Amino acid sequence: MAEKFDNLEEHLEKFVENIRQLGIIVSDFQPSSQTGLNQKLNFMISGLQDIEKCRQQLHDINVPLEVFEYIDQGRNPQLYTKECLERALAKNEQVKGKIDTLTKFKSLLISELGKVFPEEMAKYKAIHGEDPPS
Amino acid sequence: MTEMLSSLYGQPDSQGPAGPSALGCGSGKSRVTLSQNMGPMRFPHQMVDEGGPIRKPAAMNEPFYMLQELPMENELTGDTNLITHYNLEHAYNKFCGKKVKEKLSNFLPELPGMIDSPSIQDNSSMRSLIEKPPVCNNSFSPLSGAMLTGFRLHTGPLPEQYRLMHIQPQKKKNKHKHKHHRPQDPLPPETPSDSDHKKKKKKKDDDPDRKKKKKDKKKKKNRRSPDQPGMTGAQPSSSSLR
């Protein structure tokens, strides 16, 4: 799994470096730089071909669209992962609180109903006694 | 009240089953139809077969009206710590335990260019790429000699408006040196054209301060020695040269 990412990362780094060198050549162009420029342009196309080949290995990888919003704003995409984990934990705690409260309420309700309606509650427990305890 | 009951039970040629307004009941589904020819009372939900028994056979004759089976239990609920369940403790400590830096350049330090600025400014957003993908061929073919003739460039440096593309923002290496001067001001990205203006501006800012200090010193000297010839106020000293 990590190998296909390493492969893609390597190709991307080479591509970016090629583009950077292309920018340096163009920033102060000289006639003798023409052959180098042509070579860099063809390297750029071969780099795109290599990246295209990596695509087949990564067809099962899904990226959430919200990450692209972070990148477009110039923010670290790891902040998205951090916020996802924090939200998941907060929601987990919230739901756990609800479950605990409802469990306490159920036990309290059953005990109080047992005091007020002892016969009916005995029948109720006899029926639900066949069910697995909740 | 007795009129209502008689209207329900005492009229075989009645208008039909009593409406909800007579009975004072709610919706039609839960309405109990009462007539003399009706058999033993049955509740509507008992008559409907919804795939499985709503009430258990053992409880059919019990006093419970709407006793249903308990729902199937899930092993995984919000009661368990889902982060430990899915073995995400390491990831949680990595991202939430330490401080994650805000800027994109901290995530990609080797990437050249101004990547921390919003991509909408230079129309290079990924969102626009997803919403409007560029129309192109399926294959990449190398450029032929004839195509490369279109890439013959003029000699000389680029115009100033295009020079910003390859310049990277300065990294805060000298932070400790500037602490005693301006610890809160971030170092803005400098360009070759802007750095010259800023240096000139700094010199200009320094010059009036120096001039003021010189003037103050002169005034103090004048106050200390008012008897000296040719040194009164702002008068030129040319009169003494006569």
Coordinates of N, CA and C in Angstrom, one line a residue, chain A residues 16 20 26-29 31 34 37-38 41-42 45 48-49 52 65 68-69 71-79 81-82 85-86 89 92 95-96 99-100 120 123-124 127-128 131 133-134, chain B residues 56 59 62 64 67-68 70 73 78-83 92 95-96 100-104 107 111-112 115-116 118-119 125-127 130 140-143 148 151-158:
Chain A
V16 N 7.7 18.1 -10.4 CA 7.8 19.4 -9.8 C 9.1 20.1 -10.0
R20 N 10.1 23.4 -12.0 CA 10.9 24.5 -11.3 C 12.1 24.9 -12.2
V26 N 13.2 29.9 -18.1 CA 12.3 30.9 -18.8 C 12.5 32.3 -18.2
S27 N 12.8 32.3 -16.9 CA 12.8 33.6 -16.2 C 13.9 34.5 -16.8
D28 N 15.0 33.9 -17.3 CA 16.0 34.7 -17.9 C 16.5 33.9 -19.1
F29 N 15.8 34.0 -20.2 CA 16.0 33.1 -21.3 C 17.1 33.6 -22.2
P31 N 19.4 32.4 -25.9 CA 19.3 31.5 -27.1 C 19.8 30.1 -27.0
Q34 N 17.6 27.1 -25.6 CA 16.4 26.6 -26.3 C 16.4 25.1 -26.3
L37 N 15.3 23.9 -23.0 CA 13.9 24.2 -22.8 C 13.1 23.1 -23.4
N38 N 13.5 22.7 -24.7 CA 12.7 21.7 -25.4 C 12.8 20.3 -24.7
L41 N 10.5 20.4 -21.7 CA 9.1 20.3 -22.1 C 8.8 18.8 -22.4
N42 N 9.7 18.1 -23.0 CA 9.4 16.7 -23.3 C 9.5 15.9 -22.0
I45 N 6.2 16.1 -20.4 CA 5.1 15.2 -20.9 C 5.4 13.8 -20.5
L48 N 4.1 13.4 -17.0 CA 2.7 13.2 -16.9 C 2.3 11.8 -17.3
Q49 N 3.0 11.2 -18.3 CA 2.7 9.8 -18.6 C 2.9 8.9 -17.5
E52 N 0.2 9.2 -15.0 CA -1.0 8.6 -15.5 C -0.9 7.1 -15.3
L65 N -13.8 15.3 -0.4 CA -13.7 16.6 -1.2 C -13.4 17.8 -0.2
F68 N -9.9 19.1 -0.2 CA -9.5 20.1 -1.3 C -9.8 21.5 -0.9
E69 N -10.8 21.7 -0.1 CA -11.1 23.1 0.4 C -10.0 23.6 1.3
I71 N -6.9 22.7 1.1 CA -5.7 22.9 0.2 C -5.9 24.2 -0.5
D72 N -7.1 24.5 -1.0 CA -7.4 25.7 -1.8 C -7.2 26.9 -0.9
Q73 N -7.5 26.8 0.4 CA -7.3 27.9 1.3 C -5.9 28.1 1.8
G74 N -5.0 27.2 1.3 CA -3.6 27.2 1.8 C -3.4 26.7 3.2
R75 N -4.3 25.8 3.6 CA -4.1 25.3 5.0 C -3.6 23.8 4.9
N76 N -3.1 23.4 6.0 CA -2.5 22.0 6.1 C -3.7 21.0 6.0
P77 N -3.6 20.0 5.1 CA -4.7 19.0 5.1 C -4.7 18.1 6.3
Q78 N -3.7 18.1 7.1 CA -3.7 17.3 8.3 C -4.6 17.9 9.3
L79 N -4.9 19.1 9.2 CA -5.9 19.8 10.1 C -7.3 19.2 9.8
T81 N -7.9 16.0 9.0 CA -7.8 14.7 9.7 C -8.0 15.0 11.2
K82 N -7.3 16.0 11.7 CA -7.4 16.3 13.2 C -8.8 16.6 13.5
L85 N -11.1 13.6 13.6 CA -11.0 12.8 14.8 C -11.6 13.4 16.0
E86 N -11.4 14.7 16.1 CA -12.0 15.5 17.2 C -13.5 15.4 17.2
L89 N -14.7 11.9 18.1 CA -14.6 11.7 19.6 C -15.7 12.4 20.3
N92 N -18.9 10.6 19.8 CA -18.9 9.4 20.5 C -19.3 9.6 22.0
V95 N -23.0 10.5 22.3 CA -23.9 9.3 22.2 C -23.8 8.5 23.4
K96 N -22.6 8.3 23.9 CA -22.4 7.5 25.1 C -23.1 8.1 26.3
I99 N -26.7 7.2 25.8 CA -27.0 5.8 26.2 C -27.0 5.5 27.7
D100 N -26.0 6.1 28.3 CA -25.9 6.0 29.8 C -27.1 6.5 30.5
E120 N -48.2 -6.6 37.2 CA -48.0 -6.4 35.7 C -46.5 -6.4 35.4
K123 N -45.3 -9.9 35.2 CA -45.7 -10.5 33.9 C -44.8 -10.0 32.7
Y124 N -44.5 -8.7 32.8 CA -43.6 -8.0 31.8 C -42.3 -8.7 31.9
I127 N -42.2 -12.1 30.4 CA -42.2 -12.0 28.9 C -40.8 -11.7 28.4
H128 N -40.3 -10.6 28.9 CA -39.0 -10.2 28.4 C -37.9 -11.0 29.0
D131 N -36.2 -12.8 26.4 CA -35.3 -12.0 25.5 C -33.9 -11.8 26.2
P133 N -30.9 -9.8 27.8 CA -31.0 -8.5 28.5 C -30.5 -7.4 27.7
S134 N -31.1 -6.2 27.8 CA -30.6 -5.1 27.1 C -29.6 -4.3 27.8
Chain B
K56 N -46.2 -11.2 21.1 CA -45.8 -12.6 21.2 C -47.0 -13.4 21.5
A59 N -48.2 -13.6 25.0 CA -48.7 -12.3 25.6 C -50.0 -11.9 25.0
E62 N -52.6 -11.2 27.5 CA -52.2 -10.4 28.7 C -52.7 -9.0 28.6
F64 N -51.2 -6.3 28.4 CA -50.3 -5.3 27.6 C -50.9 -5.1 26.2
L67 N -47.2 -4.2 23.4 CA -45.9 -4.8 23.8 C -45.3 -5.3 22.5
Q68 N -44.1 -4.8 22.2 CA -43.4 -5.2 21.0 C -42.1 -5.9 21.4
L70 N -38.2 -6.4 21.5 CA -37.1 -5.5 21.6 C -36.3 -5.5 20.3
E73 N -29.9 -6.1 19.0 CA -28.8 -5.4 19.6 C -27.6 -5.4 18.7
G78 N -22.4 3.6 20.4 CA -21.7 4.7 20.9 C -21.2 4.5 22.3
D79 N -21.6 3.4 22.9 CA -21.1 3.2 24.3 C -19.6 2.8 24.3
T80 N -19.1 2.3 23.2 CA -17.7 1.9 23.1 C -16.9 3.0 22.6
N81 N -15.6 3.0 22.9 CA -14.7 4.0 22.4 C -14.3 3.6 21.0
L82 N -14.8 4.3 20.0 CA -14.6 3.9 18.6 C -13.2 4.0 18.2
I83 N -12.5 5.0 18.8 CA -11.1 5.2 18.4 C -10.2 4.0 18.7
Y92 N -4.7 9.4 16.5 CA -5.2 10.4 17.3 C -4.1 11.1 18.1
F95 N -2.1 13.4 15.6 CA -2.8 14.6 15.0 C -3.3 15.5 16.1
C96 N -3.8 14.9 17.2 CA -4.5 15.7 18.2 C -3.6 16.0 19.4
V100 N -0.5 20.7 15.2 CA -0.4 20.6 13.7 C -0.3 22.1 13.2
K101 N 0.7 22.3 12.3 CA 0.9 23.6 11.8 C -0.2 24.0 10.8
E102 N -0.4 25.3 10.7 CA -1.6 25.7 10.0 C -1.4 25.8 8.5
K103 N -0.2 26.1 8.1 CA 0.1 26.5 6.6 C 0.3 25.2 5.8
L104 N 0.0 25.3 4.5 CA 0.2 24.2 3.6 C 1.7 24.0 3.3
F107 N 3.3 21.4 5.5 CA 3.0 20.0 5.0 C 3.8 19.7 3.8
L111 N 7.9 22.1 -1.8 CA 7.2 22.5 -3.0 C 7.5 23.9 -3.3
P112 N 7.9 24.3 -4.5 CA 8.3 25.7 -4.7 C 7.0 26.5 -5.0
I115 N 2.4 28.8 -2.1 CA 1.3 27.8 -1.9 C 0.4 28.2 -0.8
D116 N 0.8 29.1 0.1 CA 0.0 29.4 1.3 C -1.1 30.4 1.0
P118 N -4.5 31.7 -0.9 CA -5.6 31.0 -1.4 C -5.5 30.9 -2.9
S119 N -5.9 29.7 -3.4 CA -5.8 29.4 -4.8 C -6.8 30.1 -5.7
S125 N -7.5 26.8 -8.2 CA -8.1 26.0 -7.2 C -8.4 24.6 -7.7
M126 N -8.4 23.6 -6.8 CA -8.6 22.2 -7.1 C -10.1 22.0 -7.3
R127 N -10.9 22.9 -6.6 CA -12.4 22.8 -6.7 C -12.8 23.1 -8.1
I130 N -12.2 20.2 -10.3 CA -13.2 19.1 -10.2 C -14.5 19.5 -10.8
F140 N -1.0 11.2 -23.7 CA 0.0 12.2 -23.8 C 1.0 11.8 -24.8
S141 N 1.2 12.7 -25.8 CA 2.2 12.4 -26.9 C 3.3 13.5 -26.8
P142 N 4.6 13.1 -27.0 CA 5.7 14.1 -27.0 C 5.5 15.1 -28.1
L143 N 6.2 16.2 -27.9 CA 6.1 17.3 -28.8 C 7.0 17.1 -30.0
L148 N 7.5 22.3 -31.3 CA 8.4 22.9 -30.5 C 8.8 24.3 -31.0
F151 N 7.6 27.2 -29.0 CA 8.2 27.5 -27.7 C 9.5 28.3 -27.9
R152 N 9.7 29.0 -29.0 CA 10.9 29.8 -29.1 C 10.6 31.1 -28.4
L153 N 11.4 31.4 -27.4 CA 11.2 32.6 -26.6 C 12.1 33.7 -26.9
H154 N 11.7 34.9 -26.5 CA 12.6 36.1 -26.6 C 13.7 36.0 -25.5
T155 N 14.8 36.6 -25.8 CA 15.9 36.6 -24.8 C 15.6 37.7 -23.8
G156 N 16.2 37.5 -22.6 CA 16.1 38.5 -21.6 C 15.2 38.1 -20.5
P157 N 15.2 38.9 -19.4 CA 14.4 38.5 -18.2 C 12.9 38.7 -18.5
L158 N 12.1 38.0 -17.6 CA 10.7 38.1 -17.7 C 10.2 39.5 -17.2

